[in-house]
Coordinates of C-alpha atoms and ligand atoms in Angstrom, one line a residue:
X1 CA -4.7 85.5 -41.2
X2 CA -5.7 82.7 -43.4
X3 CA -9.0 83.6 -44.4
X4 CA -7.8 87.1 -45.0
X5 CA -5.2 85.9 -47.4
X6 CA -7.6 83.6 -48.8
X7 CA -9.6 86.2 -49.6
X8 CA -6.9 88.4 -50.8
X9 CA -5.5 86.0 -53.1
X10 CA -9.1 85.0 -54.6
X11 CA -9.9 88.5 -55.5
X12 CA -6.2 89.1 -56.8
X13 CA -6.9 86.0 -59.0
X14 CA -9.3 87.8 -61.2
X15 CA -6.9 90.2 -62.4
X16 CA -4.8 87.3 -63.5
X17 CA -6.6 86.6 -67.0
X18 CA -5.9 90.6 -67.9
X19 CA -1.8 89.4 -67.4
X20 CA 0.1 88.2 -70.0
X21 CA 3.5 85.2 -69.3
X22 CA 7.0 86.0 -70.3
X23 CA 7.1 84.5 -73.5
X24 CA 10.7 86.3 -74.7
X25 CA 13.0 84.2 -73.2
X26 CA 11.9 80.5 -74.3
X27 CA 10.9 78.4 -71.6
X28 CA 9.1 80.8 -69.9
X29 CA 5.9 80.5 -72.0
X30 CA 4.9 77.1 -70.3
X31 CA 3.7 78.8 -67.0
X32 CA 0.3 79.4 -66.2
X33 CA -1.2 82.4 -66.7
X34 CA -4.1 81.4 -63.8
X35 CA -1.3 80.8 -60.6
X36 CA -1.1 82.6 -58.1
X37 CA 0.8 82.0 -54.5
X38 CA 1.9 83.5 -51.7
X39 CA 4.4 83.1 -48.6
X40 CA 4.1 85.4 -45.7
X41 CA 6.6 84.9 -42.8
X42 CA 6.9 87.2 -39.7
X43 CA 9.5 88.1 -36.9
X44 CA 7.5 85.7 -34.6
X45 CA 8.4 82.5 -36.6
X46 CA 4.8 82.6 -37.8
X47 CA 4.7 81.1 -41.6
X48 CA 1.4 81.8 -43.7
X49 CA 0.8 80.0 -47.1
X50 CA -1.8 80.4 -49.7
X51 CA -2.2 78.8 -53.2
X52 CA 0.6 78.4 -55.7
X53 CA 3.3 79.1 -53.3
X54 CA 4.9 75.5 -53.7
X55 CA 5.1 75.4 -57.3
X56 CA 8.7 76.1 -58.7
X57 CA 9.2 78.9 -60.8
X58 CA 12.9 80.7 -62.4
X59 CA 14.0 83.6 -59.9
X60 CA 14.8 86.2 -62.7
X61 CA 15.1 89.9 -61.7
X62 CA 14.3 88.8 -57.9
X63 CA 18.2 87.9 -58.2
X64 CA 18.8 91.2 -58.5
X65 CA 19.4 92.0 -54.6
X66 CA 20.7 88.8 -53.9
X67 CA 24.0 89.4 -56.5
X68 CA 24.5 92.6 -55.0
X69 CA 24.8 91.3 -51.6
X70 CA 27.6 89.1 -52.8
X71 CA 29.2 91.4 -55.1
X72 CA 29.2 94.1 -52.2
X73 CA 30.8 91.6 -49.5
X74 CA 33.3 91.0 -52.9
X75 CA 34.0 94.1 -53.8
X76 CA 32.9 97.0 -50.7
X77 CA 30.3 99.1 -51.0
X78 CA 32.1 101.9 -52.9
X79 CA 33.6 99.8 -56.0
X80 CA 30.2 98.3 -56.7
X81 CA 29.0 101.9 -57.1
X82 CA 32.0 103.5 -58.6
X83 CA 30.5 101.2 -61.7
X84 CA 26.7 101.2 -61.3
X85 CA 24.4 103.7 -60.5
X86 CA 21.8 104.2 -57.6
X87 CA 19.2 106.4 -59.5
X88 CA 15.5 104.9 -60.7
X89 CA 15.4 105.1 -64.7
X90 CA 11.9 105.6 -65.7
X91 CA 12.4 103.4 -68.4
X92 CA 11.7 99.6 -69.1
X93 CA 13.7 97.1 -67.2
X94 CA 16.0 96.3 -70.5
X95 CA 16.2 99.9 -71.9
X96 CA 19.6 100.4 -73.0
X97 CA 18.7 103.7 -73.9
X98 CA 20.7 105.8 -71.0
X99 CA 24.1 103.6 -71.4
X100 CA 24.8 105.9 -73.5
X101 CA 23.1 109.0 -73.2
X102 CA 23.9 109.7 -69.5
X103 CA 26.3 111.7 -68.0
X104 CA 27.5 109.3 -65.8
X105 CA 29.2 106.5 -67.7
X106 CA 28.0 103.5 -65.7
X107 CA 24.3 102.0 -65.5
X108 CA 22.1 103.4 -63.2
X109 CA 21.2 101.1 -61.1
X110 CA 21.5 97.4 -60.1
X111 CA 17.7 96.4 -60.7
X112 CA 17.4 97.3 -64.3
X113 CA 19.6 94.6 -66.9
X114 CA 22.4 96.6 -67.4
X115 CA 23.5 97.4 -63.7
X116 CA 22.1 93.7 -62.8
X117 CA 25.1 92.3 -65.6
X118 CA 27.6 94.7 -64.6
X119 CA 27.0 93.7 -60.2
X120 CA 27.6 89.3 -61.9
X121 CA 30.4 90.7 -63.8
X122 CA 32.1 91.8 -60.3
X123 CA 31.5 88.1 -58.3
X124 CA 34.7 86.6 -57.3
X125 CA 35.7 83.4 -58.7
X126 CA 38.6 81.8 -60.9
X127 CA 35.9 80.9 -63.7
X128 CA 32.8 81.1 -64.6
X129 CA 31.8 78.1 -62.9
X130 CA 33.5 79.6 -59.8
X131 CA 31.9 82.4 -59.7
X132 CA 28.5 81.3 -60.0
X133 CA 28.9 78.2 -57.5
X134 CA 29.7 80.9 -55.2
X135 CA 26.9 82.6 -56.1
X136 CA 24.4 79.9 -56.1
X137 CA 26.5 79.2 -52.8
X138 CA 25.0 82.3 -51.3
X139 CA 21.5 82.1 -52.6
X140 CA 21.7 78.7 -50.8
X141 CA 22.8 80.5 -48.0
X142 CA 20.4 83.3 -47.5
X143 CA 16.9 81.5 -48.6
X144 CA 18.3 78.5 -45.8
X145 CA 17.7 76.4 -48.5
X146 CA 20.7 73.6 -49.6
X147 CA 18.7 71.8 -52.5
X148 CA 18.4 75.2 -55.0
X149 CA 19.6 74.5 -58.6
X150 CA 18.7 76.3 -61.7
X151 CA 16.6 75.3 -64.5
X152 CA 19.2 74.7 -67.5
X153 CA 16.4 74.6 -70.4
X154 CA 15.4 78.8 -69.4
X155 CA 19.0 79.2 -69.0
X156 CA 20.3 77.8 -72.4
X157 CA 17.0 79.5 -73.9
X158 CA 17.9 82.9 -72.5
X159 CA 21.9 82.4 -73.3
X160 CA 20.6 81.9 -76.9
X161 CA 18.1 84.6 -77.5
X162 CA 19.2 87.4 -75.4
X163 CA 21.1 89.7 -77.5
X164 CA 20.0 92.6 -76.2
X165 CA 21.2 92.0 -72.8
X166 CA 24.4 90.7 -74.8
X167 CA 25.1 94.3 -76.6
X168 CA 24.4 96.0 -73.4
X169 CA 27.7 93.6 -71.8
X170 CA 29.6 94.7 -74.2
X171 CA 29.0 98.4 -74.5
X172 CA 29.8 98.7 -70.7
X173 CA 33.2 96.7 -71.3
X174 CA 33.9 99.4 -73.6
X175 CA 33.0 101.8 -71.3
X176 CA 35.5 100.5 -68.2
X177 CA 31.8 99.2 -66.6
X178 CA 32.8 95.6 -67.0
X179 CA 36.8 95.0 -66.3
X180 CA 36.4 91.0 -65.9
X181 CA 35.4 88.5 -69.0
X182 CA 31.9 89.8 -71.0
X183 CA 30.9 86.3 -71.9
X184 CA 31.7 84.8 -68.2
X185 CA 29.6 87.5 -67.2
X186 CA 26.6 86.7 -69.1
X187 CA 26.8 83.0 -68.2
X188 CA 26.7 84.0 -64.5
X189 CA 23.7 86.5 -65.2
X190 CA 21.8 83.7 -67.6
X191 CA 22.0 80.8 -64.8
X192 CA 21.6 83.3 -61.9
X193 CA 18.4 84.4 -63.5
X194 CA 17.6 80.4 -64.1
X195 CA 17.7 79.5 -60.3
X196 CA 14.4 77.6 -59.7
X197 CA 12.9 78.6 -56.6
X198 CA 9.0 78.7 -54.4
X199 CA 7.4 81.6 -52.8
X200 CA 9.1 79.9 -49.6
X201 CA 12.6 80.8 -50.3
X202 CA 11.6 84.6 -51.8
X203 CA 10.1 84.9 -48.1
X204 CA 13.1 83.9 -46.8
X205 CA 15.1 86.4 -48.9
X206 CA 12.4 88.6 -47.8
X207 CA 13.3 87.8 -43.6
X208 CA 16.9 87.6 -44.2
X209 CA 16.8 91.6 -44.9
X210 CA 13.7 92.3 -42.7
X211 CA 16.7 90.9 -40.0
X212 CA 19.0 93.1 -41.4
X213 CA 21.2 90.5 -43.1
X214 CA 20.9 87.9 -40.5
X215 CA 19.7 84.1 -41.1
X216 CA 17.3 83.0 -38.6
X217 CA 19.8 81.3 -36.4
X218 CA 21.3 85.0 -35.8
X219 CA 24.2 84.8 -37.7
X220 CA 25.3 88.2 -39.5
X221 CA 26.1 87.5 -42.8
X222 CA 25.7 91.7 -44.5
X223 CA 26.5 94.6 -42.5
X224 CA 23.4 97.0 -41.8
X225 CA 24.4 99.7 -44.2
X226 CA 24.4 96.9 -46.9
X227 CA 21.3 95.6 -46.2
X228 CA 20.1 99.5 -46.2
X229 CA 21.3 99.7 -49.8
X230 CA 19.8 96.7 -50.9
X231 CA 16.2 97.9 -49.6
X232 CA 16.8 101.2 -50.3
X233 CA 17.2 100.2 -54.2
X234 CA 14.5 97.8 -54.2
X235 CA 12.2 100.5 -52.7
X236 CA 13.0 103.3 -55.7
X237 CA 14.0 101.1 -58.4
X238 CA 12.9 97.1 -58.0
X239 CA 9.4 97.6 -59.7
X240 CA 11.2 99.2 -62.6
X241 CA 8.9 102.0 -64.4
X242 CA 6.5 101.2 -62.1
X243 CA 8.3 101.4 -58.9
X244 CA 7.0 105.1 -58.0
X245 CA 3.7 104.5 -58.3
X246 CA 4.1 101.1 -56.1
X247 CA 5.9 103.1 -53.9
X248 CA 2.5 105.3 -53.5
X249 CA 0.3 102.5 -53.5
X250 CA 1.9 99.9 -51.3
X251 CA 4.8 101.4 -49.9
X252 CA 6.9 97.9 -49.1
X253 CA 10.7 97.4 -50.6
X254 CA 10.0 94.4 -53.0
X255 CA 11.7 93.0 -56.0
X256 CA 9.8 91.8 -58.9
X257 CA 10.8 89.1 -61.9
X258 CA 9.4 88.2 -65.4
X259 CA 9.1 84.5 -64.0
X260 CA 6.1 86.2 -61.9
X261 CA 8.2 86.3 -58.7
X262 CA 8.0 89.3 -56.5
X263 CA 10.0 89.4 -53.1
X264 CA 9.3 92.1 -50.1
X265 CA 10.7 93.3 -47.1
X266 CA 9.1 94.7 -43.8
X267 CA 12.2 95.8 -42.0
X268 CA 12.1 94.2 -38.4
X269 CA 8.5 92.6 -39.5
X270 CA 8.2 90.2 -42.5
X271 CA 9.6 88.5 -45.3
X272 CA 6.8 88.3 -48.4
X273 CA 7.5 86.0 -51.3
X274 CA 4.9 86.1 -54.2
X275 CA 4.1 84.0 -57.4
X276 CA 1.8 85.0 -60.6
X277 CA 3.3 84.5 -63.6
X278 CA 0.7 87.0 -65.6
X279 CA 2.5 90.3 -65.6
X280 CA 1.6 93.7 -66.9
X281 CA 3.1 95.8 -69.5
X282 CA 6.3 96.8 -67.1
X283 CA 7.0 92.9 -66.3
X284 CA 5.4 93.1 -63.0
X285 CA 3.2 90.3 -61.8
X286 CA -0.4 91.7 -61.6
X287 CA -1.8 89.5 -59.2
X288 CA 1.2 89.8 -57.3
X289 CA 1.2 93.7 -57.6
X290 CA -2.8 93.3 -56.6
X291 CA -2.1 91.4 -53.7
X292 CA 0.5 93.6 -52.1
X293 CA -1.6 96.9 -52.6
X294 CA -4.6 94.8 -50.5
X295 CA -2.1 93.8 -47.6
X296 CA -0.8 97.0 -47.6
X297 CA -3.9 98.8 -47.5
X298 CA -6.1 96.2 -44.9
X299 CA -2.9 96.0 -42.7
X300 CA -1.9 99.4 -42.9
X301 CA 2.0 98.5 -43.9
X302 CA 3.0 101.1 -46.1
X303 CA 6.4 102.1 -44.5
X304 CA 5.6 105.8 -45.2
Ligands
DON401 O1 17.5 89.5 -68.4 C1 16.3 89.3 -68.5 O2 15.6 89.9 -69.3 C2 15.7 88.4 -67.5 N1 16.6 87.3 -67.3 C3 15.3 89.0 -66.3 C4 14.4 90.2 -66.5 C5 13.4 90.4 -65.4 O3 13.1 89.5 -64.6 C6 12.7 91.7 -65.3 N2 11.7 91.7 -64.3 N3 10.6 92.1 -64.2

């Protein structure tokens, strides 16, 4: 297994230099373009490293699935998607384009921006510093590891210059999206999306739903319909515009983030965490991407 994913990452490394980093939320710029990492744990208790998986990088979109865990355990099930969506957009991860243009008056799913700021806006909490110690609570919780923290110079950078994701809040508080506090739902999005993390504890997120919502000492901490919904949405929508096509071509639920993170499930097999900060044009990484269309295909794990 090592020399295959030394081999596999070496010839994904290649197609770093044809990536570009995040360079629109300030911070993000300093990452190098060249890493690349991965984590690869199994049902066995078998843990496989290779290359830049030890280097800390800001979660981003790979929080996605971890807020909707908590805001589902919250809320239920049905009240998360009374106010967000469960259909794939086709557009660009921060398109704001169908808020208002679609029928149903609520974003269409919790992957893209929108959906992602309505699911913070529903974590319990008496402030905003409640809310997200609960949530960064729960990340601790489900990567297993206790010394996660985020990064406040991506955070105050991204609380700063993210307007877009800003007009978005408040068009769905006008809309009956949002019902708690716009700004103390940014702040929670910002830091959640400012949690520092290695390709270690993406694996781990990657296990805990490969378990079914279970840590590793067995505990059940999501019910298995929730953990279904969770997968189920990463596998249509967590590669945004480009989730169909890595649904073709690899065929694994996985989660990706403009830090370069991406993190996959196997369902009863494995727990994938990924880091390659070059991304395409959709804000996937592309070593990452290349990496998990070489698993798939040399260890036949497409899930179709
Ligand atoms: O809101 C944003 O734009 C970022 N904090 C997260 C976007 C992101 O990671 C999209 N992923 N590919």
């Amino acid at each position: 297994m090592r020399v295959f994913l030394d081999k596999i990452v070496k010839q994904n490394k290649i197609k770093t230099k044809f990536g570009n980093v995040a360079n629109y939320i300030p911070g993000l710029e300093k990452a190098k373009k060249e890493d690349l990492g991965i984590c690869l744990l199994d049902m066995d208790g078998n843990k496989y490293v290779y290359g830049d998986y030890n280097k800390k990088f800001t979660i981003q979109s790979v929080s996605k699935p971890i807020s909707l865990m908590l805001a589902m355990l919250d809320n239920g099930v049905d009240y998360v998607f009374s106010k967000v969506g469960t259909e794939p957009t086709g557009d660009a991860f921060n398109s704001m384009i169908r808020l208002e243009t679609a029928i149903i008056k609520k974003p269409y799913n919790p992957m893209i921006n929108a959906g992602a700021i309505a699911v913070s806006s529903m974590i319990k909490g008496e402030n905003k510093e409640g809310k997200f110690k609960r949530l960064l609570d729960f990340f601790k919780l489900v990567t297993e590891n206790d010394t996660l923290t985020y990064n406040e110079e991506i955070y105050l950078g991204e609380n700063r210059t993210g307007n877009k994701n800003r007009a978005m809040a408040y068009f769905m508080k006008d809309q009956g999206v949002i019902e708690s506090s716009v700004e103390d739902s940014l702040d929670v999005y910002f830091k959640q999306c400012s949690i520092e993390v290695t390709t270690i504890d993406l694996a781990m997120v990657g296990m805990f739903l490969a378990r079914n919502g279970r840590l590793s000492t067995g505990e059940k901490i999501i019910s298995d319909y929730q953990a279904r919904v969770v997968k189920s949405l990463m596998m249509t929508c967590g590669m945004y515009d480009g989730s169909g096509e890595f649904a073709l071509k690899v065929g694994i639920p996985s989660k990706s983030g403009v830090g370069g993170g991406i993190m996959s499930v196997l369902p009863n097999k494995m727990g994938i965490g990924i880091y390659g900060p070059a991304l395409d044009k959709k804000g996937n990484s592309i070593g990452g991407d290349g990496i998990l269309e070489d698993l798939s295909k040399e260890l036949d794990l497409s899930i179709f």
